XYZ file of C-alpha atoms in Angstrom:
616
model
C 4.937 -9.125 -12.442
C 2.222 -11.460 -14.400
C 4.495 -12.312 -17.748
C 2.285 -12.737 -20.871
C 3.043 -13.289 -24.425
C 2.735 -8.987 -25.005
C -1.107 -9.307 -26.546
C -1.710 -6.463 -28.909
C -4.539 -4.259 -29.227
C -4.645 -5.987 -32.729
C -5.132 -9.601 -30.947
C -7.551 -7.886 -28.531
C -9.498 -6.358 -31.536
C -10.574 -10.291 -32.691
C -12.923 -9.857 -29.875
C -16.517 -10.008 -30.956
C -19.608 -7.899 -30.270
C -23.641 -9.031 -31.550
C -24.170 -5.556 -30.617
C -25.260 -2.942 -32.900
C -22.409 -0.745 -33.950
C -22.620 3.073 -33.925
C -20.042 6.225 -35.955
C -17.720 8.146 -33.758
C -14.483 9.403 -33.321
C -11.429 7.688 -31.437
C -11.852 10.115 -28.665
C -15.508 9.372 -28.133
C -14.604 5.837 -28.510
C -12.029 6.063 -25.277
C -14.835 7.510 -23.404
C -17.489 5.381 -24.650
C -15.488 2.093 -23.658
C -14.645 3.774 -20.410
C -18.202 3.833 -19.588
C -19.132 0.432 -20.820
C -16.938 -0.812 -18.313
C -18.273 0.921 -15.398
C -16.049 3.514 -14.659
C -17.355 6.347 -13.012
C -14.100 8.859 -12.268
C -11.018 9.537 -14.092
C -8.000 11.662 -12.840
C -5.825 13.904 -15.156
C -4.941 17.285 -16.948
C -5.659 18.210 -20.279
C -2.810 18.485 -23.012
C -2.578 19.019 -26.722
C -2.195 15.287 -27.423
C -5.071 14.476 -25.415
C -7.139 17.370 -26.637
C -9.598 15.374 -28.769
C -10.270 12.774 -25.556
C -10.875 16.082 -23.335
C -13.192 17.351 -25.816
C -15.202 14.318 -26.009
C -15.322 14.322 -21.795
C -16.876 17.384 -22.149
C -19.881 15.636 -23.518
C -20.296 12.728 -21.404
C -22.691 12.615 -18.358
C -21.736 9.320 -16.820
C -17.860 9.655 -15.853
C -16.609 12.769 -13.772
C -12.878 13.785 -14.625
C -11.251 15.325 -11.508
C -8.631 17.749 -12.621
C -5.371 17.700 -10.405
C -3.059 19.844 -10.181
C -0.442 17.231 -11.423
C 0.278 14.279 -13.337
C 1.701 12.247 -10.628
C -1.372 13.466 -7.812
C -3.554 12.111 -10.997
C -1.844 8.336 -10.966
C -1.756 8.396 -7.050
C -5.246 9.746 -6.968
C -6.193 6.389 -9.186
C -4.057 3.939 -6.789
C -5.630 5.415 -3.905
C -9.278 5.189 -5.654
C -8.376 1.743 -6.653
C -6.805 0.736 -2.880
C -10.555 1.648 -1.285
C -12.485 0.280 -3.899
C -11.311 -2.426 -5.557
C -11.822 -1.266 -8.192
C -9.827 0.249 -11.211
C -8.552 3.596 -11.133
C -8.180 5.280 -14.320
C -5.773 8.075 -14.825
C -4.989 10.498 -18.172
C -2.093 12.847 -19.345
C -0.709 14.475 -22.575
C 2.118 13.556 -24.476
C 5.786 14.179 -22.978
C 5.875 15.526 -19.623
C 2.880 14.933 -19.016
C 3.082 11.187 -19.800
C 6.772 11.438 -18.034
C 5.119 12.660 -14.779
C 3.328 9.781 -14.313
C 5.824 7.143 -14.077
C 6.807 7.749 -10.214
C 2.962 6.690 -9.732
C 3.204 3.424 -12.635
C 6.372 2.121 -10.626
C 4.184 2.242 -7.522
C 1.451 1.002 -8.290
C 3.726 -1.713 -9.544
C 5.199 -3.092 -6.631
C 2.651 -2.473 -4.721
C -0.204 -4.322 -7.502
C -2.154 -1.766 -7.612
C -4.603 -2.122 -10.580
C -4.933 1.429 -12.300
C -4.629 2.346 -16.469
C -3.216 5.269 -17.875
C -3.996 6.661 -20.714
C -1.369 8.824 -22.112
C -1.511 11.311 -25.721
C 0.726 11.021 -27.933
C 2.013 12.992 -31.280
C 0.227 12.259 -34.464
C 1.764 9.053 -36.268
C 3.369 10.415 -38.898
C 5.581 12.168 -36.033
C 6.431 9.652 -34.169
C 10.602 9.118 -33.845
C 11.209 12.722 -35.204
C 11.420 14.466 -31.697
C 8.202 16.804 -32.523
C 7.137 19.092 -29.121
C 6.311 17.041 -26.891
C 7.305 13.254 -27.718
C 8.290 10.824 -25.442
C 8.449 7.327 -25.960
C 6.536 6.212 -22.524
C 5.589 3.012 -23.926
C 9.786 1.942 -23.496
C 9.997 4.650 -20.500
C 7.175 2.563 -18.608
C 7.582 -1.315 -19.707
C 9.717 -1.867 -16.864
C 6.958 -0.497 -14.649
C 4.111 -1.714 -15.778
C 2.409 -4.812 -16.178
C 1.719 -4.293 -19.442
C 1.287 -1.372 -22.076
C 0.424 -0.562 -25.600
C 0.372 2.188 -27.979
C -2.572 2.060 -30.781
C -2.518 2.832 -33.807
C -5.822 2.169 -35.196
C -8.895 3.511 -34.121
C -11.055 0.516 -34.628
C -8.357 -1.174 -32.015
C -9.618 1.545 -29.150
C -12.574 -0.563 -27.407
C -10.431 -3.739 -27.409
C -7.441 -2.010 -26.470
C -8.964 -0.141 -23.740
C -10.780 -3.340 -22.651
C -8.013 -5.284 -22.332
C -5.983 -2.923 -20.377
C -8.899 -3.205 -17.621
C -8.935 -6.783 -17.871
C -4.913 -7.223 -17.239
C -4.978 -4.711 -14.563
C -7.693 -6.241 -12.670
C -6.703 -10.092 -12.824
C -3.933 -12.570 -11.783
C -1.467 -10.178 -10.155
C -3.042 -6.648 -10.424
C -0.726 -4.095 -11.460
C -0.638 -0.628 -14.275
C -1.389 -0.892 -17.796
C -0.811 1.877 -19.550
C -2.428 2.903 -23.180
C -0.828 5.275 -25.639
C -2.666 7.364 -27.780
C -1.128 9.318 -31.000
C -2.997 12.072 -31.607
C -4.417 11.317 -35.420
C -5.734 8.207 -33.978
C -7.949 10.023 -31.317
C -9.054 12.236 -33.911
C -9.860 9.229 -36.699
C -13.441 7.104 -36.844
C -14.608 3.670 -36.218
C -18.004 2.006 -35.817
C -17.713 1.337 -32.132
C -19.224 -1.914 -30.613
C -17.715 -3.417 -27.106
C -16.117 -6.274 -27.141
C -17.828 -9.226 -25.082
C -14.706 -11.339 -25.619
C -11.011 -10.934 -25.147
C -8.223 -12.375 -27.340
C -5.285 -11.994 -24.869
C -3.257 -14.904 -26.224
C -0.891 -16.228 -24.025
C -2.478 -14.473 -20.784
C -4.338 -17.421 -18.589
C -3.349 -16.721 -14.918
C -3.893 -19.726 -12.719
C -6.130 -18.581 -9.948
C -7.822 -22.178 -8.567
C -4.855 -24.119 -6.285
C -3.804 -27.474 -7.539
C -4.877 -30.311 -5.107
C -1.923 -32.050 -4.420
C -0.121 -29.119 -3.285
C -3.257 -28.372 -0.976
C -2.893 -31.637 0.390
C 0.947 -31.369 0.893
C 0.341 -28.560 2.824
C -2.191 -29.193 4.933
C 0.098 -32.688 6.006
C 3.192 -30.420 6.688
C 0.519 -28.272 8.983
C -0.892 -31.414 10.586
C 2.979 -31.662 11.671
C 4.225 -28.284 12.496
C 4.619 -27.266 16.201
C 5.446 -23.995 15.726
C 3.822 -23.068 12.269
C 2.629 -18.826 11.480
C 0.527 -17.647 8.957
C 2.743 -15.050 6.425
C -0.106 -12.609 5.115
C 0.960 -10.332 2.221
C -0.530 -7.519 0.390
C -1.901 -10.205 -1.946
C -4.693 -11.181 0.667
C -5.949 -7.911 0.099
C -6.269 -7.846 -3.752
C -7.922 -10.911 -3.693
C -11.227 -9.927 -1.283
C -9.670 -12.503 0.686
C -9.931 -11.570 4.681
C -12.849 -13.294 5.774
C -10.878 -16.505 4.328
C -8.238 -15.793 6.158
C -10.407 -15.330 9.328
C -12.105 -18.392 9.165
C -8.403 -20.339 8.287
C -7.383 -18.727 11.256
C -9.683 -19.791 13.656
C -9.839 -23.421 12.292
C -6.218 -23.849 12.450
C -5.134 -21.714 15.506
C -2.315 -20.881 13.567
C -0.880 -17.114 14.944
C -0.660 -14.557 12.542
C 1.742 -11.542 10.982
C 0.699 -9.090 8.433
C 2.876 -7.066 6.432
C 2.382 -3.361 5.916
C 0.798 -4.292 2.734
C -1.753 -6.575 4.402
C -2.945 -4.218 7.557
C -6.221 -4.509 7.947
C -6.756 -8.134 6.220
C -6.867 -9.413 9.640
C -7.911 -7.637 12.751
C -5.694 -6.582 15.124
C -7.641 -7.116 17.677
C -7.504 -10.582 16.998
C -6.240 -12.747 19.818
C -3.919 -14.858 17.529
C -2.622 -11.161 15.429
C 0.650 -10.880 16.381
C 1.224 -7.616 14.593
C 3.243 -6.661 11.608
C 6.811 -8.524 10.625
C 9.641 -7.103 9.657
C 12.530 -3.904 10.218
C 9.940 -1.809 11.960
C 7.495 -4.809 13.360
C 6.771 -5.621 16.529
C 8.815 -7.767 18.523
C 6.092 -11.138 18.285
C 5.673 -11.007 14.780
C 9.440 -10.681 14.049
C 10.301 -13.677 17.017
C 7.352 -15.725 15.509
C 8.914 -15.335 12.159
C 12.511 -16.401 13.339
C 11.213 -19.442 15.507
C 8.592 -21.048 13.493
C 9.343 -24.480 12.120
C 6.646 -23.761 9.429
C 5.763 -20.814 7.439
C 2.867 -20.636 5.916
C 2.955 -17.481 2.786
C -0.437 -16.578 1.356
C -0.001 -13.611 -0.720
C 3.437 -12.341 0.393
C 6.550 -12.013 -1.723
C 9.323 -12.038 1.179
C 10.728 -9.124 0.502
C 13.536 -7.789 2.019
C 12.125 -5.116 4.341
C 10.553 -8.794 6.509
C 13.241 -10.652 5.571
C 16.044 -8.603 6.775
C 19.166 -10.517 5.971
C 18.129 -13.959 4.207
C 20.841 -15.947 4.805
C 19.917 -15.900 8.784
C 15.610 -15.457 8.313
C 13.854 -17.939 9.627
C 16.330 -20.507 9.352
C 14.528 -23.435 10.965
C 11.213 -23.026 8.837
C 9.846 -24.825 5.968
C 7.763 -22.817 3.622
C 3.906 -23.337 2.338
C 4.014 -20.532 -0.365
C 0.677 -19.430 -1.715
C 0.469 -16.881 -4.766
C -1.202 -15.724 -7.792
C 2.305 -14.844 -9.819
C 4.411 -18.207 -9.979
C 7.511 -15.804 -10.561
C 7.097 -15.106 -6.435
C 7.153 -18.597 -5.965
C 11.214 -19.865 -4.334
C 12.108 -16.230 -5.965
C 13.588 -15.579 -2.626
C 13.519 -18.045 -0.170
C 13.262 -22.072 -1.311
C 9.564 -23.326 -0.692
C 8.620 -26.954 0.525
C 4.821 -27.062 -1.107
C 4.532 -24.293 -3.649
C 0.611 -23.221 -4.560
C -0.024 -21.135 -7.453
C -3.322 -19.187 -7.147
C -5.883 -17.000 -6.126
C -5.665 -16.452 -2.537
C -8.884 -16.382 -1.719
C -9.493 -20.068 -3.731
C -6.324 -20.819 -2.174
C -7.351 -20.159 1.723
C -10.833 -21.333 0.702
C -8.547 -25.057 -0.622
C -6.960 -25.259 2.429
C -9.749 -24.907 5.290
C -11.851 -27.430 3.043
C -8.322 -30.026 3.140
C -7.827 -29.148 7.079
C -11.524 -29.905 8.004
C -11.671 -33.137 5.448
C -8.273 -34.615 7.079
C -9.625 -33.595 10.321
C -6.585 -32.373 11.327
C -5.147 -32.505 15.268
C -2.349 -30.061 16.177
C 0.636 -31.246 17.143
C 1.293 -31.671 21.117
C 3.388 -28.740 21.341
C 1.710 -26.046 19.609
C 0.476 -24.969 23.035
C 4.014 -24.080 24.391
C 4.449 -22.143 20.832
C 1.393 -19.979 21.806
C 2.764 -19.269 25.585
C 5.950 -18.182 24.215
C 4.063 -16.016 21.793
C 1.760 -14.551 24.609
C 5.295 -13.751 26.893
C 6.389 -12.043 23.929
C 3.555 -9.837 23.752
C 3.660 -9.121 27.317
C 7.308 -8.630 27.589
C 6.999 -6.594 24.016
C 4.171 -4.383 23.905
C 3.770 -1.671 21.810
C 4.986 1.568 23.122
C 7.587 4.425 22.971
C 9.698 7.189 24.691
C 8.873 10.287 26.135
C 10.418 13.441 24.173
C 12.847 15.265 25.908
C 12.238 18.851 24.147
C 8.909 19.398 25.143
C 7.347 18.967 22.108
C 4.331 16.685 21.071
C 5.377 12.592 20.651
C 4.053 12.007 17.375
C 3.355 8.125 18.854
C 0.790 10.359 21.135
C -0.616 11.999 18.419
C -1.455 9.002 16.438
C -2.560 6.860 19.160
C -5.232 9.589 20.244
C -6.275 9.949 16.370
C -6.828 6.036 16.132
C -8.522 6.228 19.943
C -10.875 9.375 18.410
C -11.497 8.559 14.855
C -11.298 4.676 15.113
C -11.228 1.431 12.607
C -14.116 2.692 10.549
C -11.982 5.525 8.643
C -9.790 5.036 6.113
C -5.900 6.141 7.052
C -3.513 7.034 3.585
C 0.072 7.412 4.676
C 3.084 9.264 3.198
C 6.281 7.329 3.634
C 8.967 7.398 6.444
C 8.811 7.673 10.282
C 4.873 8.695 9.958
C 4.393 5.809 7.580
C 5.331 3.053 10.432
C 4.030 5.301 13.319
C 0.849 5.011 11.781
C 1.248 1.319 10.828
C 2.471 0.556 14.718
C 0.026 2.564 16.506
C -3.341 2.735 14.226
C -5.901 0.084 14.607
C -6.704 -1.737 11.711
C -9.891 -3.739 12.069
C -11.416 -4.307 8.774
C -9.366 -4.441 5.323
C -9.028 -1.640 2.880
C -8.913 0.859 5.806
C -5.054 1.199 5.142
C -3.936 3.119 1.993
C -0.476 3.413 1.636
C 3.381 2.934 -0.798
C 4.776 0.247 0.373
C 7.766 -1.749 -2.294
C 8.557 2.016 -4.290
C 8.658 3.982 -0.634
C 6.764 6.991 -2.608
C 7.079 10.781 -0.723
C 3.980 12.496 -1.637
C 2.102 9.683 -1.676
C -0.384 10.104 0.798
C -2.017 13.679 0.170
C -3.279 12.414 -3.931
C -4.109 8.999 -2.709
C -6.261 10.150 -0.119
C -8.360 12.384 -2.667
C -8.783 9.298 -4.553
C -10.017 7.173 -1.479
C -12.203 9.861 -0.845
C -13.406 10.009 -4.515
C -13.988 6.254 -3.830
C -15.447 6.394 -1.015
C -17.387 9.301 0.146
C -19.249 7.470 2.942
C -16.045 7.320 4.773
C -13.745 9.651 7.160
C -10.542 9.479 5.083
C -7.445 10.701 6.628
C -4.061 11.393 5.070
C -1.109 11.517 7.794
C 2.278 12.622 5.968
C 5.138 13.824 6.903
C 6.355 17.576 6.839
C 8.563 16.558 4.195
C 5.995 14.458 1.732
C 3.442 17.078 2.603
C 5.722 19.568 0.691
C 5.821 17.189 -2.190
C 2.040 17.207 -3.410
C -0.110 19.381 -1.090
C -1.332 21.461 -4.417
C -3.740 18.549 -4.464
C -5.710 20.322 -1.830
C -7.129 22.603 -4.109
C -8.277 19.944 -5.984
C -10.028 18.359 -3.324
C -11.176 21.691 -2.068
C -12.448 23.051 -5.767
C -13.899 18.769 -6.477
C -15.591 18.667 -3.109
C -13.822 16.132 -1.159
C -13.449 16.774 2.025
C -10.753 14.618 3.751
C -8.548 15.700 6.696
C -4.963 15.714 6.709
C -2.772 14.939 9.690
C 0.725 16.606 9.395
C 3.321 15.222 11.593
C 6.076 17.940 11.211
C 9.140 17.641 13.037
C 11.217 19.973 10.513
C 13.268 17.463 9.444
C 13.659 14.387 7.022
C 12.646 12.467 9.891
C 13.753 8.417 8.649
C 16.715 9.927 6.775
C 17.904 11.647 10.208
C 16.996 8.500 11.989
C 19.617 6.788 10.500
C 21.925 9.340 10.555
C 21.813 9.742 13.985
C 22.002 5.806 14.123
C 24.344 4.837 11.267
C 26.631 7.975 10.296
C 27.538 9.401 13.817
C 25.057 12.359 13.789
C 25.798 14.112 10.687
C 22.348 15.635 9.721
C 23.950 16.434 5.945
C 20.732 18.178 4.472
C 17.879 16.746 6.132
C 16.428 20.047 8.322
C 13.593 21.441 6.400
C 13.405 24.284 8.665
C 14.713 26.293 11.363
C 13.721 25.569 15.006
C 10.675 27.274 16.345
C 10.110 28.941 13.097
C 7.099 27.709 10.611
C 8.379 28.107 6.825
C 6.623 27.245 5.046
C 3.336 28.100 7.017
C 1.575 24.855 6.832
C -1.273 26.804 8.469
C -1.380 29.780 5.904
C -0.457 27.254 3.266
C -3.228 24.854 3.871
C -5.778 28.192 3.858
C -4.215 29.480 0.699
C -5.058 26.418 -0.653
C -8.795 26.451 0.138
C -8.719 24.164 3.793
C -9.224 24.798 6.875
C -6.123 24.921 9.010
C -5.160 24.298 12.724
C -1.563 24.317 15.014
C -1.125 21.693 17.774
C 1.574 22.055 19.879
C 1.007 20.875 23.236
C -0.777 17.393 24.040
C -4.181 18.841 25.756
C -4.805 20.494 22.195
C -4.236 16.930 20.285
C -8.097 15.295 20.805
C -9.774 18.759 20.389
C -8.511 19.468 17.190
C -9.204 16.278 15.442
C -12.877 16.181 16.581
C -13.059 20.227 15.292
C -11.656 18.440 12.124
C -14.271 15.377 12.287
C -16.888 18.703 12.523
C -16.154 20.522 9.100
C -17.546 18.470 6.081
C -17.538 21.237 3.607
C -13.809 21.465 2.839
C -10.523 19.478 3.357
C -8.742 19.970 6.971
C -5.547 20.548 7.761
C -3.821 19.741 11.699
C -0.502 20.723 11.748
C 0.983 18.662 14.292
C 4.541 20.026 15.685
C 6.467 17.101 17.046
C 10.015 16.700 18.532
C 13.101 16.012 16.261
C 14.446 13.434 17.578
C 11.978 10.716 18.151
C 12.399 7.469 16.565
C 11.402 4.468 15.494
C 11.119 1.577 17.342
C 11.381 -1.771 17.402
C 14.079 -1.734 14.449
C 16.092 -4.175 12.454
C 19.395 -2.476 10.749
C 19.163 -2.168 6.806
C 20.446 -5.929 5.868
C 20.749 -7.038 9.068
C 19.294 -10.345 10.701
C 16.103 -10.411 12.464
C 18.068 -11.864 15.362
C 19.399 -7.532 15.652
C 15.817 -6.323 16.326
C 16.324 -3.957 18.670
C 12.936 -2.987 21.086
C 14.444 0.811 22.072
C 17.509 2.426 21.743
C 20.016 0.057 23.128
C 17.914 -2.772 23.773
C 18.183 -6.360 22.168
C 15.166 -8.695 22.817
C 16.673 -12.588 23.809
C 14.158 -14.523 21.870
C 15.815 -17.380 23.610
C 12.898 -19.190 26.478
C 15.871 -19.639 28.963
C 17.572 -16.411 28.431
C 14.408 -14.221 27.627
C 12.855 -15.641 30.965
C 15.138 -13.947 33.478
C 13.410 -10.255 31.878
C 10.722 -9.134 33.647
C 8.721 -5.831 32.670
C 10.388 -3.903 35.586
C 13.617 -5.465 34.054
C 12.940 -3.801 30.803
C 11.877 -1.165 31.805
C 14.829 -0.751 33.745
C 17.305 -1.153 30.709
C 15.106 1.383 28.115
C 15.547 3.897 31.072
C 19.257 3.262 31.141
C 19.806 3.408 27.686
């Protein structure tokens, strides 16, 4: 999180406007400002607090409000508008539990920096601290999880408050902002102008890379024979993949990219090595723990890439490139740090690279050959099912094979989520939508409404899991009622799927509460559901059906579609690294350790491997 010295809508308000000021209510002034600063679509639902604010979006003929069926599909609706956009999604709620049922959404978009605003009603002034109907305090309810957040409580304070919200959300680190409302303050009058100028005191992000720690870098490159490129989430926010590409390719340098980062760089790519970490592929995660030089643009090490710290990586130094200092050695100690924008900071170090004219060192090729055995001896696949039902790897491999890189793919979270991230092909950024640092059930049914909302030129998919897709599919209705039209891949095993993956793992079988239905039976009807709702519906259950259905889904553009897709129980996924464990544990199937050790690793052929995944 970007720390600031907590500007004020009072500091904001010293902004200045030459332009002609005209009389209206707070309300009108919230949607006034909203359109000033380009904002097309909000999310939300109406509440007595935010009465006067609905009232004056009844008037207005430039922004659309999309009403959801909940406060939390509104906030995930904005991350997921925000995600395929870039821009800044904008969601609204009433005072208490309304306000309340957004903070699931805040928190995500929070460790995921994700720039959205809320605004949130609240009682009239002179209530405030009594515990009138309704009140929450959401500005101390939300501080943790946001990046920043006010309450006004002047009406002249509205444009500048509103302003600066945008302006924090959208620069340094992205992340929520959240602006609270009393009621009295909506319904009071100011001569509106818009501020050209902000007064955020305190608030300068550094976004251009100092030049020393450019050059540092680019000398501990010039000496690394076994350096990777670290991509994070970060690369995204920033607009920053054709950087990247062209760093890339000038360097040679192999690179990982973190769930957050799929589709910054393409994975097509002959130096891609896929995505790091406890559910990564077997490359990224050897490339990772062999490299003598790490090279972080955008990425915060978390723990899900790190696994255990204390063994990650342990012969790497560490070029660590970000816009939020507090990133910076926060988890693992950095050789050359570089505070900044990531693009500016990619753009810094190809101009260094070329200018030092920089010659790899001798043995960089024998780091790419052991990288290209890897991916050989490695490759991406899975078992076969053993119950006769569909292998949800099958189903999403023939939805990336049919609908391909041009769509836009939101995904729930657990064994769906890295299903999708393992066997989707991610070509071109901001084709990946999904909650990655809050792990957010119900995430991907709202988000993909919003990507839609954002991007209506684009087949926009949501792929959840039976037990997410029981979490927020009311949003269909909204998309069915608002006109967008995405298509919804369910992969429904009847189960908690990741939960019973590591209890089958980890606690010796005991499936304590994770079935979510009984076998061979369909409660809820997903395909009666999904109707009910206002989609179209369909039931695969047998692989010949799998391609037919999504193209009859591609084919029906007037309403949402759901493909209930029934899967076996008991697949898993792999590769995996244990919760806290070392890298070194990744495990390539069920009973199988890869040797990232040359000597060791060489004596494993294909037919070798094979071999032991059948045995196991």
């Amino acid at each position: 999180m970007v720390t600031t010295s907590s500007p004020t809508p009072a500091s904001a308000a010293a902004a200045t406007s030459a332009a002609p000021t005209e009389r209206m209510s707070g309300a009108h002034a919230i949607v006034r400002t909203l359109e000033d600063l380009g904002t097309d679509l909000v999310f939300g639902i109406p509440g007595g607090a935010v009465l006067p604010l609905y009232d004056a979006l009844h008037g207005s003929t430039k922004l659309r409000h999309v009403l959801t069926r909940h406060e939390q599909g509104a906030g995930h609706a904005a991350e997921g508008y925000a995600q395929a956009s870039g821009k800044v999604g904008v969601c609204i709620a009433t005072s208490g539990p309304g306000a309340t049922n957004l903070v699931t959404a805040l928190a995500d978009a929070n460790l995921d920096s994700v720039p959205i605003v809320a605004i949130t009603g609240q009682v009239g002034s002179n209530l405030l601290g009594t515990d009138a109907f309704q009140e929450a305090d959401i500005r101390g309810v939300t501080m943790p999880i946001t990046k920043h957040n006010y309450i006004v409580t002047d009406p002249a304070e509205i444009p500048s408050a509103i302003s600066a919200a945008f302006h924090l959300a959208s620069t340094g680190r992205p992340g929520p902002v959240l602006v609270d409302i009393p009621k009295d303050v909506q319904n009071g009058f100011l001569d509106y102008h818009f501020p050209e100028t902000l007064d955020l005191q305190g608030y300068k992000p550094v976004t251009k890379p100092h030049h020393r720690q450019v050059a540092q870098a680019v000398d501990l490159m010039a000496h690394a024979e076994k350096p990777v490129l670290y991509v994070g989430g970060g690369v995204m926010k920033a607009n920053a993949s054709q950087e990247l590409l062209e760093f890339a390719e000038l360097t040679n340098i192999p690179v990982v990219t973190t769930l957050m980062a799929l589709g910054s760089f393409p994975d097509s790519h002959p130096l891609h090595l896929g995505m790091p970490g406890m559910h990564g592929t077997v490359p990224a995660v050897a490339a990772m723990q062999r490299a003598d030089l790490i090279i972080a643009i955008g990425a915060r090490f978390d723990d899900r890439v790190t696994g255990d710290t204390s063994t990650f990586a342990p012969n790497a130094k560490v070029i660590h490139a970000d816009i939020d200092p507090a990133e910076i050695g926060k988890i693992r100690e950095v050789a050359v740090p570089i505070v900044g924008d990531a693009q500016k900071c990619l753009t810094a170090l190809s101009k260094e690279y070329r200018k030092k004219d920089v010659q790899p060192a001798a043995d960089v090729k024998q780091w790419h050959d052991y990288l290209r055995g890897m991916q050989e001896r490695f490759p991406r696949g899975y078992e076969p099912t053993d119950d006769g039902l569909l292998n949800p790897q099958f189903v999403l491999e023939k939805l990336s094979e049919t609908v391909g890189p041009e769509a836009i793919y939101c995904a729930g979270v657990g064994q769906h989520q890295m299903w999708s991230a393992q066997f989707l092909d991610f070509e071109h950024p901001r084709s990946w939508i999904n909650s990655g640092g809050a792990g957010t059930m119900g995430y991907a049914v709202p988000a993909a409404l919003g990507a839609k909302a954002a991007r209506p030129d684009k087949e926009v998919w949501a792929i959840d899991g039976d037990g997410c897709f029981q979490m927020t599919n009311q949003e269909l209705t909204t998309a069915a009622l608002e006109g967008f039209p995405f298509k919804v891949a369910v992969i429904n095993n009847g189960n908690l799927g990741m939960v019973r993956q590591w209890q089958t793992l980890f606690y010796d079988r005991h499936y304590s509460h994770t079935k979510l239905r009984e076998e061979n039976a369909f409660t809820p009807d997903f395909v009666r559901l999904a109707e009910a709702l206002g989609c179209e519906a369909i039931r695969v259950t047998c692989e010949e059906d799998v391609v037919p259905a999504i193209k009859r889904a591609q084919a029906i553009n007037d309403k949402p579609v759901v493909i209930d897709f029934i899967v076996g129980q008991d697949a898993q996924v792999w590769p995996m690294i244990g919760g806290g464990a070392s890298n070194e544990e990744i495990q390539y199937a069920r009973g199988l350790r890869p040797l990232f050790d040359e000597a060791e690793s060489a004596a494993e052929t294909p037919a070798e491997i094979d071999e032991t995944i059948q045995e196991a």
